[in-house]
Amino acid sequence: MRNKLISETQAIASLENGMTIGIGGWGSRRKPMSLVRALLRSDISDLTVVSYGGPDVGLLCAAGKVKKLVYAFVSLDSIALEPHFRIARQSGTIPEPVEWDEGMLQWALFAASLRLPFLPTRAGLGSGVMDVNPTLKTINSPYADAEELLAVPALRLDAAFVHMNRADSRGNAQYLGPDLYFDDLFLGACEPGRRFVSAEKIIATEDLLKEGTFHTLKINRSMVDGVIHAPNGAHFTTCEPDYGRDEAFQKAYVDAARDPETWKAFSARFLSGDESFYQEQVVLWRAEVKAAKEATK
Amino acid sequence: MSDTPVLADVIAVACAEAWRGDGEIFASGMGVMQMLGARLARATFEPDLMISDGEAFFIAGDLPIGATDKVVEGWIPFRSVFDTVAGGRRHVMMGASQIDRYGNTNIANIGPWAKPKSQLLGVRGGPGNTVNNATSFFIPKHQTSVFVPVVDMVSGVGYDRAKKVGGFIAQRHDLRRVITNLGVFDFNTPDHAMRLVTLHPGVSLDDVVSNTGFELVVPAEVLISRGPTAQESAAINIIDPKGLRLREIAS
């Protein structure tokens, strides 16, 4: 019986420059942030990143790790625009931006997970997506309707990161929040070997149905190569019902990103050590904010 | 009702009116005014509409925007939203940073796509929305920098482009209404060019024309947007007790 428990650092050590990495979650919701932070600490670069983008994309762009970005949006949800992503796009530092419709991303991952070369859709046709992605091709229905459809090419991943509420050490994983997003497709689209699931709690297999119904068990162990115990690992994004978004910290992140100097200070404070250093700094920061609030009362 | 109605209430009613006749479909509002419109329509003249909490659930009842004591009547995670879009059983009201004469819209970026002057959200689900289900728009500030001759990135497909694609998309393409702080617009013209439908109370035709960067179709008779009925006023106060709608309108 395989025990797949590893650390974030071990997961990142299996990556190579130039790989295609899919990151689960959505916007600023249930993002595998501890894995993203470990990636930031590494010297891996020239990445192709596929994501329903949030701070994962922003941070990787700010660190100069992204060569190609496949996205439909990058947003922090409660704060609409992601500051690092904006700076990167406006200064042209993402060499190959690939902007698709949200549904096209799903189809590309689904096609890869089914080992199909493409899946047809209408989403994208007639829009600017066709103008800025000249390599996209259409296909005509072979049936009587002969409708011309967009053939969304399969997007195979070299590595996938998703964050779950619970997992056992064998890789059976559980989401307890309102939405799986497309996490199963990120894992499905990835070659076996580097499919990583971080989780708030590692529990015994027999406890998997204690907190949620069987409907929450959409990720099974055949889809997972490495399991990482990552309490508060989605911080500062949501991880319902374990915790909500840390809105105050997200705002501090956005404020810091406005200026290279303040961003340098923010990075030094929070991102210059390992994951436990980050988590400690967040606790200290919260206490400081609370003390400052009480002082002004 | 001899008093001039509050502009935000006129706009809420105009947004709600976009869903009139839609029946049992997903009325999706991207933004406070859009959500208010959808909920107002359901609370009054369109009771079978499906409304989500913007997260993952269909909610029943006239829930105030942002309230958490919701009665759930269904589950609508993003994957089901995408399925509903492709199935066409949805009418979404979005925002737009730019819109042109045929309803091409842009929420993605301002300036050239390759290196934008201002990066906004990205195209999001706009391309899929506009070729699959009915789409309307609420634009809080009607001005020439928004109502432009050509949008910088087509995140939402307009009638001229849908026609060029042809087939199913051209036949089913359905942009309904554009509601702004000045008036209500639609595309019910022979070539689907944007048409003025009503002016909000106190707004002149010149206000609209001078703030629109393309030629607008203006019918011989232009009516004035109506204010809320007593029933609608009561519903607006239940759905938006804090007056969030007032902050949505450019003065």
Coordinates of C-alpha atoms in Angstrom, one line a residue:
Chain A
M1 CA 0.0 0.0 0.0
R2 CA 1.5 3.3 -1.1
N3 CA 1.8 6.1 1.4
K4 CA 2.0 9.3 -0.7
L5 CA 2.6 11.8 2.0
I6 CA 5.3 14.3 1.0
S7 CA 6.2 17.9 1.7
E8 CA 5.7 20.9 -0.6
T9 CA 9.5 21.0 -1.1
Q10 CA 9.6 17.4 -2.3
A11 CA 6.7 18.0 -4.7
I12 CA 8.5 21.1 -6.2
A13 CA 11.8 19.2 -6.4
S14 CA 10.2 16.9 -9.0
L15 CA 9.5 19.8 -11.4
E16 CA 11.7 20.9 -14.2
N17 CA 12.2 24.2 -16.0
G18 CA 9.7 24.8 -18.9
M19 CA 7.0 22.5 -17.6
T20 CA 3.2 23.0 -17.9
I21 CA 1.6 23.4 -14.5
G22 CA -2.1 23.4 -13.9
I23 CA -3.4 25.1 -10.7
G24 CA -6.8 24.3 -9.3
G25 CA -9.3 26.5 -7.4
W26 CA -10.9 29.6 -8.9
G27 CA -9.9 33.2 -8.5
S28 CA -9.2 33.7 -4.9
R29 CA -10.9 30.5 -3.8
R30 CA -9.4 27.3 -2.5
K31 CA -6.0 27.8 -4.2
P32 CA -3.1 25.5 -3.4
M33 CA -1.1 28.5 -2.1
S34 CA 1.4 26.5 0.0
L35 CA 2.5 24.7 -3.1
V36 CA 2.6 28.0 -5.0
R37 CA 4.7 29.5 -2.2
A38 CA 7.1 26.5 -2.4
L39 CA 7.4 27.0 -6.1
L40 CA 8.2 30.7 -5.5
R41 CA 11.1 29.6 -3.3
S42 CA 12.5 27.3 -5.9
D43 CA 14.6 28.2 -9.0
I44 CA 12.2 26.6 -11.4
S45 CA 11.3 28.9 -14.2
D46 CA 10.0 29.3 -17.8
L47 CA 6.7 27.7 -16.8
T48 CA 3.5 27.4 -18.7
V49 CA 0.8 28.0 -16.1
V50 CA -2.9 27.0 -16.7
S51 CA -5.3 28.5 -14.1
Y52 CA -8.7 30.0 -13.3
G53 CA -6.4 32.7 -12.1
G54 CA -6.1 34.4 -8.7
P55 CA -3.1 35.3 -6.5
D56 CA -1.4 32.0 -7.6
V57 CA -1.0 33.6 -11.1
G58 CA -0.2 37.0 -9.7
L59 CA 2.6 35.8 -7.4
L60 CA 4.2 33.6 -10.1
C61 CA 4.1 36.5 -12.6
A62 CA 5.7 38.8 -10.0
A63 CA 8.4 36.3 -9.5
G64 CA 9.1 36.2 -13.2
K65 CA 8.4 32.4 -13.4
V66 CA 5.8 32.5 -16.1
K67 CA 6.7 32.1 -19.8
K68 CA 3.2 31.2 -21.0
L69 CA 0.0 31.8 -19.2
V70 CA -3.3 30.1 -20.3
Y71 CA -6.2 32.0 -18.6
A72 CA -9.7 33.4 -19.0
F73 CA -9.3 35.9 -16.2
V74 CA -7.1 36.6 -13.2
S75 CA -9.1 38.0 -10.3
L76 CA -9.2 38.2 -6.5
D77 CA -13.0 38.0 -6.5
S78 CA -13.8 40.5 -3.7
I79 CA -11.1 42.7 -5.3
A80 CA -11.8 42.4 -9.0
L81 CA -8.3 43.0 -10.5
E82 CA -5.1 41.1 -9.6
P83 CA -2.4 43.7 -9.2
H84 CA 0.7 41.7 -10.2
F85 CA -1.1 40.2 -13.2
R86 CA -2.0 43.7 -14.3
I87 CA 1.5 45.0 -14.0
A88 CA 2.9 41.9 -15.8
R89 CA 0.5 42.3 -18.8
Q90 CA 0.8 46.1 -18.9
S91 CA 4.6 45.9 -18.9
G92 CA 4.6 42.9 -21.4
T93 CA 6.6 40.6 -19.1
I94 CA 4.5 37.5 -19.8
P95 CA 6.1 36.4 -23.1
E96 CA 3.2 34.3 -24.3
P97 CA -0.3 35.2 -22.9
V98 CA -3.0 32.8 -24.1
E99 CA -6.4 34.2 -23.3
W100 CA -9.4 31.9 -23.7
D101 CA -13.0 31.8 -22.7
E102 CA -13.6 30.1 -19.2
G103 CA -15.5 27.2 -20.8
M104 CA -12.6 26.6 -23.3
L105 CA -10.3 26.0 -20.4
Q106 CA -12.6 23.4 -19.0
W107 CA -12.9 21.7 -22.4
A108 CA -9.1 21.7 -22.9
L109 CA -8.6 20.0 -19.6
F110 CA -11.5 17.6 -20.1
A111 CA -10.2 16.7 -23.5
A112 CA -6.8 15.9 -22.1
S113 CA -8.3 13.9 -19.2
L114 CA -10.3 11.8 -21.8
R115 CA -7.1 11.5 -24.0
L116 CA -9.0 13.2 -26.9
P117 CA -7.2 15.6 -29.2
F118 CA -9.9 18.3 -28.9
L119 CA -13.5 19.0 -27.9
P120 CA -15.9 21.1 -29.9
T121 CA -17.6 24.2 -28.5
R122 CA -19.3 27.4 -29.6
A123 CA -17.6 29.4 -26.8
G124 CA -15.0 31.6 -28.4
L125 CA -16.3 31.8 -31.9
G126 CA -16.8 35.3 -33.2
S127 CA -15.0 36.8 -30.2
G128 CA -11.6 38.4 -29.8
V129 CA -10.3 35.0 -28.6
M130 CA -10.1 33.9 -32.2
D131 CA -8.2 37.1 -33.1
V132 CA -5.5 36.8 -30.5
N133 CA -5.1 33.0 -30.8
P134 CA -4.5 32.5 -34.5
T135 CA -3.5 28.8 -34.0
L136 CA -7.0 27.8 -32.9
K137 CA -8.9 25.8 -35.5
T138 CA -12.5 25.1 -36.2
I139 CA -14.1 21.9 -37.3
N140 CA -17.3 21.2 -39.1
S141 CA -19.9 18.8 -37.7
P142 CA -19.8 15.6 -39.8
Y143 CA -23.6 15.3 -39.5
A144 CA -26.3 17.0 -41.5
D145 CA -26.1 20.3 -39.7
A146 CA -22.4 20.7 -40.7
E147 CA -22.1 23.4 -38.1
E148 CA -18.7 25.0 -37.8
L149 CA -17.4 24.7 -34.2
L150 CA -14.3 25.7 -32.3
A151 CA -12.0 22.7 -31.7
V152 CA -10.5 23.4 -28.3
P153 CA -7.1 21.6 -28.2
A154 CA -6.4 19.3 -25.3
L155 CA -4.1 20.8 -22.7
R156 CA -1.9 18.2 -21.2
L157 CA -0.2 19.1 -17.9
D158 CA 3.2 18.0 -16.6
A159 CA 2.1 18.8 -13.1
A160 CA -1.1 19.7 -11.3
F161 CA -1.6 21.3 -7.9
V162 CA -5.0 21.3 -6.1
H163 CA -6.0 22.0 -2.5
M164 CA -8.6 20.0 -0.7
N165 CA -10.2 20.1 2.8
R166 CA -9.4 16.5 3.7
A167 CA -7.3 13.6 2.3
D168 CA -6.0 10.3 3.4
S169 CA -2.3 9.4 3.0
R170 CA -3.1 7.3 -0.1
G171 CA -4.5 10.2 -2.1
N172 CA -8.3 9.9 -1.6
A173 CA -9.3 13.6 -1.3
Q174 CA -12.4 15.4 -0.2
Y175 CA -13.8 18.9 -0.8
L176 CA -16.3 20.1 1.9
G177 CA -17.0 23.5 0.4
P178 CA -19.7 24.6 -2.1
D179 CA -17.8 23.9 -5.3
L180 CA -15.2 21.5 -6.6
Y181 CA -14.4 24.0 -9.3
F182 CA -12.4 22.1 -12.0
D183 CA -9.9 20.4 -9.7
D184 CA -10.7 16.9 -10.9
L185 CA -10.0 18.0 -14.5
F186 CA -6.7 19.5 -13.6
L187 CA -5.7 16.2 -12.0
G188 CA -7.2 14.2 -15.0
A189 CA -5.3 16.4 -17.5
C190 CA -2.0 15.7 -15.9
E191 CA 0.5 12.9 -16.7
P192 CA 0.9 10.5 -13.8
G193 CA 3.9 11.4 -11.6
R194 CA 3.3 15.0 -10.6
R195 CA -0.3 15.2 -9.5
F196 CA -0.2 16.9 -6.1
V197 CA -3.0 17.3 -3.6
S198 CA -2.5 19.5 -0.5
A199 CA -5.1 19.2 2.2
E200 CA -6.1 21.0 5.4
K201 CA -6.2 17.7 7.4
I202 CA -4.8 14.3 6.7
I203 CA -7.3 11.8 8.0
A204 CA -7.8 8.0 8.2
T205 CA -9.6 6.5 5.2
E206 CA -12.4 5.3 7.4
D207 CA -13.0 8.9 8.5
L208 CA -13.6 10.2 5.0
L209 CA -17.4 10.1 5.4
K210 CA -17.5 11.7 8.9
E211 CA -17.7 15.3 7.7
G212 CA -19.2 15.0 4.3
T213 CA -21.4 12.7 2.2
F214 CA -20.0 10.4 -0.5
H215 CA -20.8 13.2 -3.0
T216 CA -17.7 15.0 -1.7
L217 CA -15.3 12.2 -2.7
K218 CA -14.6 13.3 -6.3
I219 CA -10.8 12.8 -6.1
N220 CA -9.7 9.2 -5.8
R221 CA -6.2 7.9 -5.2
S222 CA -5.7 6.8 -8.9
M223 CA -5.7 10.5 -9.7
V224 CA -3.0 11.5 -7.2
D225 CA 0.7 10.9 -6.8
G226 CA 1.6 13.1 -3.8
V227 CA -0.3 14.2 -0.8
I228 CA 0.8 17.3 1.3
H229 CA -0.4 18.1 4.7
A230 CA -1.0 21.9 4.5
P231 CA -3.0 23.4 7.3
N232 CA -4.1 26.9 6.3
G233 CA -2.5 26.0 3.0
A234 CA -5.0 28.0 0.9
H235 CA -4.4 31.2 2.8
F236 CA -5.3 34.0 1.9
T237 CA -7.9 32.5 -0.4
T238 CA -11.1 30.7 0.8
C239 CA -11.2 27.2 2.0
E240 CA -14.8 26.8 3.1
P241 CA -15.9 25.5 5.5
D242 CA -12.5 25.4 7.3
Y243 CA -12.0 29.1 6.8
G244 CA -13.1 32.0 4.6
R245 CA -10.9 34.4 2.6
D246 CA -8.6 36.5 4.7
E247 CA -9.9 39.8 3.3
A248 CA -7.7 42.0 5.4
F249 CA -4.6 40.2 4.3
Q250 CA -5.7 40.1 0.7
K251 CA -6.1 43.9 0.9
A252 CA -2.7 44.3 2.4
Y253 CA -1.3 42.1 -0.5
V254 CA -3.0 44.4 -3.0
D255 CA -1.8 47.5 -1.3
A256 CA 1.8 46.2 -1.2
A257 CA 1.7 45.3 -4.8
R258 CA 1.1 48.9 -5.9
D259 CA 4.7 49.9 -5.5
P260 CA 8.0 47.9 -6.1
E261 CA 9.4 49.1 -2.7
T262 CA 6.3 48.1 -0.6
W263 CA 6.2 44.8 -2.5
K264 CA 9.8 44.1 -1.7
A265 CA 9.1 44.7 2.0
F266 CA 5.9 42.5 1.9
S267 CA 7.9 39.7 0.2
A268 CA 10.7 40.0 2.7
R269 CA 8.3 39.8 5.5
F270 CA 6.1 36.9 4.3
L271 CA 7.7 35.1 1.5
S272 CA 11.4 34.9 2.4
G273 CA 11.2 31.7 4.5
D274 CA 9.5 28.4 4.3
E275 CA 5.8 27.6 4.8
S276 CA 5.9 27.6 8.6
F277 CA 7.7 30.9 8.5
Y278 CA 4.9 32.3 6.3
Q279 CA 2.2 31.0 8.6
E280 CA 4.0 32.4 11.7
Q281 CA 4.3 35.8 10.1
V282 CA 0.5 35.8 9.2
V283 CA -0.3 35.1 12.9
L284 CA 2.0 37.9 14.0
W285 CA 0.6 40.3 11.4
R286 CA -2.9 39.6 12.6
A287 CA -1.9 40.4 16.1
E288 CA -0.3 43.7 15.0
V289 CA -3.4 44.7 13.0
K290 CA -5.6 43.9 16.0
A291 CA -3.3 45.8 18.4
A292 CA -3.2 48.8 16.1
K293 CA -7.0 48.8 15.8
E294 CA -7.4 48.7 19.6
A295 CA -4.8 51.6 20.0
T296 CA -7.0 53.8 17.8
K297 CA -10.2 53.1 19.7
Chain B
M1 CA -46.8 59.1 -8.3
S2 CA -46.3 62.8 -9.3
D3 CA -42.8 63.0 -7.8
T4 CA -39.8 62.3 -10.0
P5 CA -38.6 58.8 -9.0
V6 CA -35.1 58.2 -7.7
L7 CA -32.8 57.4 -10.6
A8 CA -31.3 54.3 -9.0
D9 CA -34.9 52.9 -8.7
V10 CA -35.7 53.7 -12.3
I11 CA -32.5 51.8 -13.3
A12 CA -33.4 48.9 -11.0
V13 CA -36.8 48.6 -12.7
A14 CA -35.2 48.9 -16.2
C15 CA -32.8 46.1 -15.3
A16 CA -35.6 44.0 -14.0
E17 CA -37.6 44.6 -17.2
A18 CA -34.8 42.9 -19.2
W19 CA -35.9 39.6 -17.8
R20 CA -39.6 40.1 -18.5
G21 CA -41.1 37.0 -20.2
D22 CA -38.1 34.8 -19.5
G23 CA -39.9 32.3 -17.4
E24 CA -38.1 29.4 -15.7
I25 CA -34.5 30.2 -16.6
F26 CA -31.3 31.2 -14.7
A27 CA -31.4 35.0 -14.3
S28 CA -27.8 35.8 -13.6
G29 CA -26.6 39.2 -12.5
M30 CA -22.9 40.2 -12.5
G31 CA -22.9 43.1 -10.1
V32 CA -25.1 44.8 -7.5
M33 CA -27.5 46.6 -9.9
Q34 CA -27.7 43.5 -12.1
M35 CA -28.5 41.3 -9.1
L36 CA -31.1 43.7 -7.8
G37 CA -32.7 43.7 -11.2
A38 CA -32.9 39.9 -11.4
R39 CA -34.3 39.7 -7.8
L40 CA -36.8 42.5 -8.4
A41 CA -38.1 40.8 -11.6
R42 CA -38.6 37.6 -9.7
A43 CA -40.2 39.3 -6.7
T44 CA -42.8 41.0 -9.0
F45 CA -43.6 40.0 -12.5
E46 CA -41.4 37.0 -13.3
P47 CA -41.8 34.6 -10.3
D48 CA -40.3 31.5 -12.0
L49 CA -36.8 32.9 -12.5
M50 CA -33.9 31.1 -10.9
I51 CA -31.5 33.3 -8.9
S52 CA -28.1 32.3 -7.5
D53 CA -26.2 33.6 -4.5
G54 CA -23.2 34.2 -6.8
E55 CA -21.4 31.4 -5.1
A56 CA -22.9 28.0 -5.8
F57 CA -26.5 27.9 -4.8
F58 CA -29.9 28.7 -6.2
I59 CA -31.9 30.6 -3.6
A60 CA -35.6 30.9 -3.1
G61 CA -37.4 33.9 -1.6
D62 CA -36.8 37.7 -1.9
L63 CA -33.4 37.6 -0.3
P64 CA -31.6 40.9 0.4
I65 CA -28.3 41.2 -1.5
G66 CA -25.5 39.9 0.6
A67 CA -27.8 38.2 3.2
T68 CA -26.6 34.8 4.4
D69 CA -29.8 33.3 5.8
K70 CA -30.7 31.8 2.4
V71 CA -33.2 29.2 1.5
V72 CA -31.4 26.9 -0.9
E73 CA -33.5 25.5 -3.8
G74 CA -30.7 24.0 -5.8
W75 CA -26.9 23.7 -6.4
I76 CA -25.2 25.6 -9.2
P77 CA -21.4 25.1 -9.0
F78 CA -19.4 26.7 -11.8
R79 CA -19.5 23.5 -13.9
S80 CA -23.3 23.5 -13.8
V81 CA -23.2 27.2 -14.7
F82 CA -21.2 26.3 -17.8
D83 CA -23.6 23.5 -18.7
T84 CA -26.6 25.9 -18.3
V85 CA -24.9 28.5 -20.5
A86 CA -24.3 26.0 -23.3
G87 CA -27.8 24.8 -22.9
G88 CA -29.1 28.3 -23.4
R89 CA -31.4 28.3 -20.3
R90 CA -29.9 31.5 -18.9
H91 CA -30.1 35.2 -19.3
V92 CA -27.1 37.0 -17.9
M93 CA -26.7 40.7 -17.3
M94 CA -23.0 41.7 -17.3
G95 CA -21.0 44.9 -17.1
A96 CA -18.9 46.3 -20.0
S97 CA -16.0 48.7 -20.1
Q98 CA -16.6 49.3 -23.8
I99 CA -19.5 48.6 -26.1
D100 CA -20.0 49.3 -29.8
R101 CA -22.9 49.9 -32.1
Y102 CA -23.6 46.2 -32.7
G103 CA -23.2 45.2 -29.0
N104 CA -19.6 43.9 -29.2
T105 CA -18.4 44.4 -25.6
N106 CA -15.1 44.4 -23.8
I107 CA -14.3 43.6 -20.1
A108 CA -10.8 42.3 -20.9
N109 CA -8.3 45.2 -21.5
I110 CA -8.1 48.8 -22.6
G111 CA -5.5 49.5 -25.3
P112 CA -3.8 46.9 -27.6
W113 CA -4.3 43.3 -26.3
A114 CA -0.6 42.4 -26.8
K115 CA 0.5 45.1 -24.3
P116 CA -2.6 46.8 -22.8
K117 CA -2.7 50.3 -21.4
S118 CA -5.0 48.9 -18.7
Q119 CA -5.4 45.2 -18.1
L120 CA -8.9 44.4 -16.8
L121 CA -10.4 41.0 -16.0
G122 CA -9.8 39.1 -19.2
V123 CA -12.5 37.8 -21.4
R124 CA -13.9 35.6 -18.6
G125 CA -17.0 33.7 -19.8
G126 CA -18.1 36.6 -22.1
P127 CA -17.4 34.8 -25.4
G128 CA -19.4 31.7 -24.3
N129 CA -22.2 33.7 -22.7
T130 CA -22.8 35.9 -25.8
V131 CA -23.0 33.1 -28.3
N132 CA -25.0 30.7 -26.1
N133 CA -27.6 32.5 -23.9
A134 CA -29.4 35.8 -23.8
T135 CA -27.2 38.6 -22.6
S136 CA -27.9 42.2 -21.3
F137 CA -25.6 44.8 -20.0
F138 CA -25.7 47.4 -17.2
I139 CA -23.3 50.3 -17.7
P140 CA -23.2 52.8 -14.8
K141 CA -21.6 55.7 -16.6
H142 CA -22.7 56.4 -20.2
Q143 CA -19.9 58.2 -21.9
T144 CA -18.0 58.2 -25.2
S145 CA -15.0 56.3 -23.7
V146 CA -17.4 53.4 -23.1
F147 CA -19.8 53.8 -26.1
V148 CA -17.0 53.5 -28.7
P149 CA -16.9 52.9 -32.5
V150 CA -14.6 49.9 -32.0
V151 CA -13.9 48.0 -28.8
D152 CA -10.2 47.1 -28.0
M153 CA -10.9 43.4 -27.3
V154 CA -14.1 41.6 -28.2
S155 CA -15.0 39.7 -25.0
G156 CA -18.7 39.7 -25.8
V157 CA -19.8 38.9 -29.4
G158 CA -22.0 41.6 -31.1
Y159 CA -24.5 41.1 -33.9
D160 CA -22.2 41.9 -36.8
R161 CA -19.7 39.3 -35.7
A162 CA -22.4 36.7 -34.9
K163 CA -23.8 37.2 -38.4
K164 CA -20.3 36.6 -39.8
V165 CA -20.0 33.3 -37.9
G166 CA -23.4 32.3 -39.3
G167 CA -25.4 29.1 -38.6
F168 CA -26.7 28.4 -35.1
I169 CA -24.9 31.4 -33.5
A170 CA -26.3 33.9 -36.0
Q171 CA -29.8 32.5 -35.6
R172 CA -29.8 32.3 -31.8
H173 CA -27.7 35.3 -31.0
D174 CA -29.6 37.3 -28.4
L175 CA -28.4 40.5 -26.9
R176 CA -31.4 42.0 -25.2
R177 CA -31.0 45.3 -23.4
V178 CA -28.3 47.8 -22.4
I179 CA -29.2 49.9 -19.4
T180 CA -27.2 52.9 -18.5
N181 CA -27.5 55.9 -16.1
L182 CA -29.0 57.8 -19.1
G183 CA -31.5 55.4 -20.6
V184 CA -32.4 52.0 -22.0
F185 CA -31.3 50.6 -25.3
D186 CA -31.9 47.5 -27.4
F187 CA -30.9 46.0 -30.8
N188 CA -34.4 45.7 -32.3
T189 CA -33.5 47.3 -35.6
P190 CA -33.2 45.7 -39.1
D191 CA -29.4 45.3 -38.9
H192 CA -29.4 45.0 -35.1
A193 CA -27.7 48.4 -34.6
M194 CA -28.2 49.8 -31.1
R195 CA -31.4 51.7 -30.6
L196 CA -32.6 54.1 -27.9
V197 CA -35.7 52.7 -26.2
T198 CA -36.3 55.1 -23.3
L199 CA -34.7 58.1 -21.7
H200 CA -34.5 58.2 -17.9
P201 CA -36.5 61.1 -16.3
G202 CA -34.7 64.4 -16.7
V203 CA -32.3 63.1 -19.4
S204 CA -32.4 64.8 -22.8
L205 CA -31.8 63.1 -26.2
D206 CA -28.7 65.3 -26.6
D207 CA -27.3 64.0 -23.3
V208 CA -27.4 60.5 -24.8
V209 CA -26.2 61.4 -28.3
S210 CA -23.3 63.5 -27.1
N211 CA -22.1 60.7 -24.8
T212 CA -22.3 58.0 -27.4
G213 CA -19.3 57.5 -29.7
F214 CA -21.3 56.0 -32.6
E215 CA -24.5 56.6 -34.5
L216 CA -27.4 55.5 -32.4
V217 CA -30.8 54.6 -33.9
V218 CA -33.3 57.1 -32.4
P219 CA -37.0 56.3 -33.0
A220 CA -39.5 59.1 -33.9
E221 CA -41.0 58.8 -30.5
V222 CA -38.8 58.3 -27.4
L223 CA -40.6 57.4 -24.2
I224 CA -39.5 58.1 -20.6
S225 CA -38.3 55.2 -18.4
R226 CA -40.9 54.4 -15.8
G227 CA -40.4 54.6 -12.1
P228 CA -41.2 51.7 -9.7
T229 CA -44.8 50.8 -8.9
A230 CA -45.7 50.7 -5.2
Q231 CA -45.2 46.9 -5.2
E232 CA -41.8 47.3 -6.9
S233 CA -40.7 50.0 -4.4
A234 CA -41.6 47.6 -1.6
A235 CA -39.6 44.8 -3.2
I236 CA -36.6 47.1 -3.9
N237 CA -36.5 48.0 -0.2
I238 CA -36.6 44.3 0.8
I239 CA -33.8 43.3 -1.7
D240 CA -31.6 46.3 -1.1
P241 CA -32.4 47.7 2.4
K242 CA -29.0 49.4 2.7
G243 CA -29.3 51.3 -0.6
L244 CA -26.3 49.7 -2.3
R245 CA -27.9 50.7 -5.6
L246 CA -27.4 54.4 -4.9
R247 CA -23.6 53.9 -5.0
E248 CA -23.8 52.1 -8.4
I249 CA -24.9 55.2 -10.3
A250 CA -22.6 57.9 -11.6
S251 CA -24.0 61.3 -10.5

